[in-house]
PDB file of C-alpha atoms and ligand atoms in Angstrom:
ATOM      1  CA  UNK A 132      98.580  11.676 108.165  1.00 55.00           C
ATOM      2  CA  UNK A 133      97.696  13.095 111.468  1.00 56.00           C
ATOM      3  CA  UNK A 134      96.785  10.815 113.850  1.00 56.00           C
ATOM      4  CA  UNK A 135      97.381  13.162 117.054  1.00 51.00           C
ATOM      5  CA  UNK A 136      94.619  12.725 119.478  1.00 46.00           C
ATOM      6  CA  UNK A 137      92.704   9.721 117.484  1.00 49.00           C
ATOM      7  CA  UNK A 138      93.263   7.065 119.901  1.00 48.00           C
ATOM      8  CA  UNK A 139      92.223   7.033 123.496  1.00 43.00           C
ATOM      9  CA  UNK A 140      94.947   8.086 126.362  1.00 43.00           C
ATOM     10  CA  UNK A 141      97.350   4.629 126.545  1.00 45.00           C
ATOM     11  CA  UNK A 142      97.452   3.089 130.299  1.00 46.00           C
ATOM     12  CA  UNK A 143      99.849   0.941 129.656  1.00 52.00           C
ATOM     13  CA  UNK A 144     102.951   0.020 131.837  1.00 64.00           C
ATOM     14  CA  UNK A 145     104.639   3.154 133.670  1.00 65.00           C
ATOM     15  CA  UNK A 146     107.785   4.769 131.994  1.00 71.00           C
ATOM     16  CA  UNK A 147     109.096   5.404 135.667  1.00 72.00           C
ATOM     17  CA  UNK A 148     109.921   1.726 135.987  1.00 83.00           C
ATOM     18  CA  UNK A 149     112.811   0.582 135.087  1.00 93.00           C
ATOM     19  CA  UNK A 150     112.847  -2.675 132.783  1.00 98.00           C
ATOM     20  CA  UNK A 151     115.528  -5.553 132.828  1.00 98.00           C
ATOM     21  CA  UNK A 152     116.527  -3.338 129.197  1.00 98.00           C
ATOM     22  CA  UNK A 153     117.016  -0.139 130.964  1.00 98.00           C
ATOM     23  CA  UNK A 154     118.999  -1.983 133.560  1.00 98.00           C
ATOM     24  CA  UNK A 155     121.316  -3.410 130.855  1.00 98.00           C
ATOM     25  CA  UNK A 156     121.186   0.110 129.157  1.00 98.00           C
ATOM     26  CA  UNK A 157     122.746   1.673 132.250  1.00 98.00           C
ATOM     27  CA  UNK A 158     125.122  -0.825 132.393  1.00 98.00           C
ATOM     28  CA  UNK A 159     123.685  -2.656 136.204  1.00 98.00           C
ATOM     29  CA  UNK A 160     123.048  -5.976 134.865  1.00 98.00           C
ATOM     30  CA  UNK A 161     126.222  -7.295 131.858  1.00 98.00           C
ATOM     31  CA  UNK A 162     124.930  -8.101 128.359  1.00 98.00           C
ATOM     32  CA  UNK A 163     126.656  -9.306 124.738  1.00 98.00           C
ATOM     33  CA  UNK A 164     126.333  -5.895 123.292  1.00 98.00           C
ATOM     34  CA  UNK A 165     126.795  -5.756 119.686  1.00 98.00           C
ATOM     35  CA  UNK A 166     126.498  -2.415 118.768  1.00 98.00           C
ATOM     36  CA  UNK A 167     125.460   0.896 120.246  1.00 98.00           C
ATOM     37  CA  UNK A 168     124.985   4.257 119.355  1.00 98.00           C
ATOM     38  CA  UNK A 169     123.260   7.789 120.561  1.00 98.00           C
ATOM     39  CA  UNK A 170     120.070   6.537 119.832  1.00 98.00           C
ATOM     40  CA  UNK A 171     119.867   2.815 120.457  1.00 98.00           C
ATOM     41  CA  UNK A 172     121.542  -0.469 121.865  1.00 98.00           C
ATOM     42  CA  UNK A 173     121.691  -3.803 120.642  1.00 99.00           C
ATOM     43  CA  UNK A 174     122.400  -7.073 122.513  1.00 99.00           C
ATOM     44  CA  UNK A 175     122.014 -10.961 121.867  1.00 99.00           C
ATOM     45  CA  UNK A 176     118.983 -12.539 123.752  1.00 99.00           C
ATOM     46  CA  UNK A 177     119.645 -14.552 127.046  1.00 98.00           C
ATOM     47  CA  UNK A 178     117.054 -17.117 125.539  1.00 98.00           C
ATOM     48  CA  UNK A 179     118.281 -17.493 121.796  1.00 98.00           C
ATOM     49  CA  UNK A 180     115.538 -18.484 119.655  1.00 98.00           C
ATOM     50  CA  UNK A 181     117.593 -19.080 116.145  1.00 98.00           C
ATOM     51  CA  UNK A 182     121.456 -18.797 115.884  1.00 98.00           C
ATOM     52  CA  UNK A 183     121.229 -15.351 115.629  1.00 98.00           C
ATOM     53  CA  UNK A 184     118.948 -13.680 117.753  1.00 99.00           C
ATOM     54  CA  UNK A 185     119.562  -9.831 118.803  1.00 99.00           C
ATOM     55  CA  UNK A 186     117.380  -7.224 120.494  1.00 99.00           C
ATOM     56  CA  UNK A 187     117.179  -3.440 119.253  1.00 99.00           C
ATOM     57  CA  UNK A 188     116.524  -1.326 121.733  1.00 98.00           C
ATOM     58  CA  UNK A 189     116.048   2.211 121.912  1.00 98.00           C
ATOM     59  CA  UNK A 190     117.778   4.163 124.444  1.00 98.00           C
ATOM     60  CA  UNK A 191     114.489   6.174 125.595  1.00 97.00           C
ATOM     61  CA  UNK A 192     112.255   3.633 127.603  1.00 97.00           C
ATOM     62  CA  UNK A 193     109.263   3.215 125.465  1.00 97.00           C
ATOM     63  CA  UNK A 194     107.324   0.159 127.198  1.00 98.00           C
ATOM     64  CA  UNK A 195     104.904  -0.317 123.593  1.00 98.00           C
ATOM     65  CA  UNK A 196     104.229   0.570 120.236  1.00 98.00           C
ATOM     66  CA  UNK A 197     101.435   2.569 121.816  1.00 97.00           C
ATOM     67  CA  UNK A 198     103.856   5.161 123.590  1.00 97.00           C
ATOM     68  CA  UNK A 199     105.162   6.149 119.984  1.00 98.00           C
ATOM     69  CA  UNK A 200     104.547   9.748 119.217  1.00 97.00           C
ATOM     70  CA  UNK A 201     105.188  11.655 115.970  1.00 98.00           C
ATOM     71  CA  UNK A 202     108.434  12.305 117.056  1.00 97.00           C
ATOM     72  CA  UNK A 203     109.244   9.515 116.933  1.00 98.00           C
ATOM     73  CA  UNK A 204     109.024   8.171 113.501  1.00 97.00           C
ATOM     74  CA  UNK A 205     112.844   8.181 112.873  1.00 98.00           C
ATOM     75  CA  UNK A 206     113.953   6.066 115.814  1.00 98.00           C
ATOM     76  CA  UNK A 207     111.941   3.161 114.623  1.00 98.00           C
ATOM     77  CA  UNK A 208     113.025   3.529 111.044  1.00 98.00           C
ATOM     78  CA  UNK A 209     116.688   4.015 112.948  1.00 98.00           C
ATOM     79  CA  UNK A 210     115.867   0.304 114.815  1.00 98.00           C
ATOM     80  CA  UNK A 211     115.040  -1.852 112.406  1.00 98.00           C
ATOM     81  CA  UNK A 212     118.081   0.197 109.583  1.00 98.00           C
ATOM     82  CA  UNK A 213     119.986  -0.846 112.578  1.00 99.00           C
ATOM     83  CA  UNK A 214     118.618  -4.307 112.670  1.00 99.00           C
ATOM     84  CA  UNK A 215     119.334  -4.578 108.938  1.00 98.00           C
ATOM     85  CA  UNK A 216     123.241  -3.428 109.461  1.00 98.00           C
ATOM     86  CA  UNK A 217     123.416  -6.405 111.979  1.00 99.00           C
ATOM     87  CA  UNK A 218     121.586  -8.632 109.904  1.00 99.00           C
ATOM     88  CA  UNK A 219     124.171  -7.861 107.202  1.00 98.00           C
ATOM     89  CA  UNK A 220     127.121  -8.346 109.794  1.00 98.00           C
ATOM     90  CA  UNK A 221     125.826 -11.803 111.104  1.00 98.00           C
ATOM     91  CA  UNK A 222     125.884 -13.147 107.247  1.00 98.00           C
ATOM     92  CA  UNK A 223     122.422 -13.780 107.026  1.00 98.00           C
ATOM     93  CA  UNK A 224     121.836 -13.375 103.395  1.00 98.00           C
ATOM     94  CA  UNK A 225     119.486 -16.001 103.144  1.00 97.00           C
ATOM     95  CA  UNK A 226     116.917 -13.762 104.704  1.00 98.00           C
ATOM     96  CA  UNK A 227     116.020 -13.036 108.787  1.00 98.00           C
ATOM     97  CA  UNK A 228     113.077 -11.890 110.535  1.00 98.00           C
ATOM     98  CA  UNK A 229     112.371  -9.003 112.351  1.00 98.00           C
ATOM     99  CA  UNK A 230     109.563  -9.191 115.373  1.00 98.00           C
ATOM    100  CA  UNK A 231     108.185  -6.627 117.418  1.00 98.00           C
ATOM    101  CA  UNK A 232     105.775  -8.640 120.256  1.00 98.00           C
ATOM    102  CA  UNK A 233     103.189  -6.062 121.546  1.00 98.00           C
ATOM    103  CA  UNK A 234     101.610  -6.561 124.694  1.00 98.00           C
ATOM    104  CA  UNK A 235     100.433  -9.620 126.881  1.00 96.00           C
ATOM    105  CA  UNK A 236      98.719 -11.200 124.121  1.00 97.00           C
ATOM    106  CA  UNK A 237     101.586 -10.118 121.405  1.00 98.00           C
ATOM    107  CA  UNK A 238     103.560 -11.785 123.668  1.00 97.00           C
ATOM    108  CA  UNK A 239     105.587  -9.098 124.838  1.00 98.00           C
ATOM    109  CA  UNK A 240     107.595  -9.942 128.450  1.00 98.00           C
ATOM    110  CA  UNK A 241     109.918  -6.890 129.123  1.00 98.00           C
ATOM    111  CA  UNK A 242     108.136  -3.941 128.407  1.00 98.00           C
ATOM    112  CA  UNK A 243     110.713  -1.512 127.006  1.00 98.00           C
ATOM    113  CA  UNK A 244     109.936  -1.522 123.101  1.00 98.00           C
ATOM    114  CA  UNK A 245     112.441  -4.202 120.968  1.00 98.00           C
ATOM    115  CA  UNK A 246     113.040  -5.845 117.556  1.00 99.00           C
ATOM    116  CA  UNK A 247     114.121  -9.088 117.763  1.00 99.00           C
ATOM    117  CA  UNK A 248     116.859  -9.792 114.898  1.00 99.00           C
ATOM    118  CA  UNK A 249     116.254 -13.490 114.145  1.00 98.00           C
ATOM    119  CA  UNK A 250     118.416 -15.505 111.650  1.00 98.00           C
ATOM    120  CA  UNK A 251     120.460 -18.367 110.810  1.00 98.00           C
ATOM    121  CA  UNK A 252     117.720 -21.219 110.665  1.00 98.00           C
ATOM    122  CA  UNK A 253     114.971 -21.283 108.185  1.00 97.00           C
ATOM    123  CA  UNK A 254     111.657 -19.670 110.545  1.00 97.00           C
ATOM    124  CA  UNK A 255     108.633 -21.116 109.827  1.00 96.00           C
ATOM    125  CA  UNK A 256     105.466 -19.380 109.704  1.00 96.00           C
ATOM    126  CA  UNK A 257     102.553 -18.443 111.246  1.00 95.00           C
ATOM    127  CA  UNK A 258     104.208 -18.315 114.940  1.00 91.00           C
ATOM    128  CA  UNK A 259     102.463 -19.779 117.936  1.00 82.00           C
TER     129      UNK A 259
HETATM  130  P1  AMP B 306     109.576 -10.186 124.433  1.00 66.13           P
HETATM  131  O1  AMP B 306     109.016 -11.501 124.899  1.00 66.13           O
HETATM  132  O2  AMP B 306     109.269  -9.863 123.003  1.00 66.13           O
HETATM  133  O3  AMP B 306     109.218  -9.066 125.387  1.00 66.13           O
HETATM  134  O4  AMP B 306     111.147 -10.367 124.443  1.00 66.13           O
HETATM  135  C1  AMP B 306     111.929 -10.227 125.564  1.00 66.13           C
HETATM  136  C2  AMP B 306     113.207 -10.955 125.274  1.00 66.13           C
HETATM  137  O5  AMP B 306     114.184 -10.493 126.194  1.00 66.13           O
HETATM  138  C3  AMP B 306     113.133 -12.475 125.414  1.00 66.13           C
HETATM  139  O6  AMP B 306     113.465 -13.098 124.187  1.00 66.13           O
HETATM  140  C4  AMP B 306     114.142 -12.774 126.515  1.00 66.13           C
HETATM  141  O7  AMP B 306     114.843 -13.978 126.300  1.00 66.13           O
HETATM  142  C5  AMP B 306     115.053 -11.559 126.456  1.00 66.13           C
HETATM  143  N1  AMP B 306     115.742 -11.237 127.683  1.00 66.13           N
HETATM  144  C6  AMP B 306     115.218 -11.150 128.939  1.00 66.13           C
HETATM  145  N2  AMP B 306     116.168 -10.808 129.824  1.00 66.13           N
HETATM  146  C7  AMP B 306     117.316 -10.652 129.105  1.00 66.13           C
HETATM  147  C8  AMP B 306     118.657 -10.305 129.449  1.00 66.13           C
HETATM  148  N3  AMP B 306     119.012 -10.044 130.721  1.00 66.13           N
HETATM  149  N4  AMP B 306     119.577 -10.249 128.460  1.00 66.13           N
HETATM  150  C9  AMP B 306     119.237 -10.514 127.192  1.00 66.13           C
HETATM  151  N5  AMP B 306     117.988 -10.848 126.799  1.00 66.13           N
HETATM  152  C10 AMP B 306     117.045 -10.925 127.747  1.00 66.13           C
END
């Protein structure tokens, strides 16, 4: 499918900024890392929703979903194999959820793109 040039230029939040992520990606503010690679970095949430609750982070600061190019396809297949590899590490074979808030209204606060890794409690659903 080539979607290249179908939606309207993004504005959203500058690159050049660095987020409390890329901080913790460079290593100027500590985190509970849990695993890390070339691509990505994952840490446990300050504010932990469920018993488990992990962020997936790419490396690259990409504030939204909107900022995805083509190129980029693989990364967020490698983010949420990733989240599934932790997922099966934390013991939650009972099932987990994965959650990508977009934006203000999506509820998105640091705006470096994430997957929260939720488990360990049964979630209800719809969220607030
Ligand atoms: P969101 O609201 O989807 O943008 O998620 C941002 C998440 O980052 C929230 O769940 C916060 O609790 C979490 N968070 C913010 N600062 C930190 C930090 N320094 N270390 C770990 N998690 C953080």
């Amino acid at each position: 499918m080539h979607l290249d040039g179908f939606f309207a230029p993004c504005h959203g939040p500058d690159v050049a900024t660095k987020t409390i992520f890329g901080k913790i990606i460079d290593r100027e503010i500590p985190a509970d890392i849990v695993f890390e690679d070339e691509q990505c970095l994952a840490f446990r949430d300050i504010h932990p929703a469920a018993p488990t609750h992990i962020l997936v982070i790419p490396k690259r600061p990409i504030p939204m979903v909107e900022q995805l190019t083509p190129a980029d396809e693989g990364l967020v297949g490698h983010l949420f194999y990733v989240a599934a590899q932790l997922a099966k590490k934390e013991g939650l074979a009972d099932g987990y959820r994965l959650v990508v808030n977009n934006g203000a209204e999506g509820g998105q606060t640091v705006f470096h793109l994430h997957v929260h890794l939720l488990g360990g409690r049964s979630l209800s659903w719809p969220p607030g």
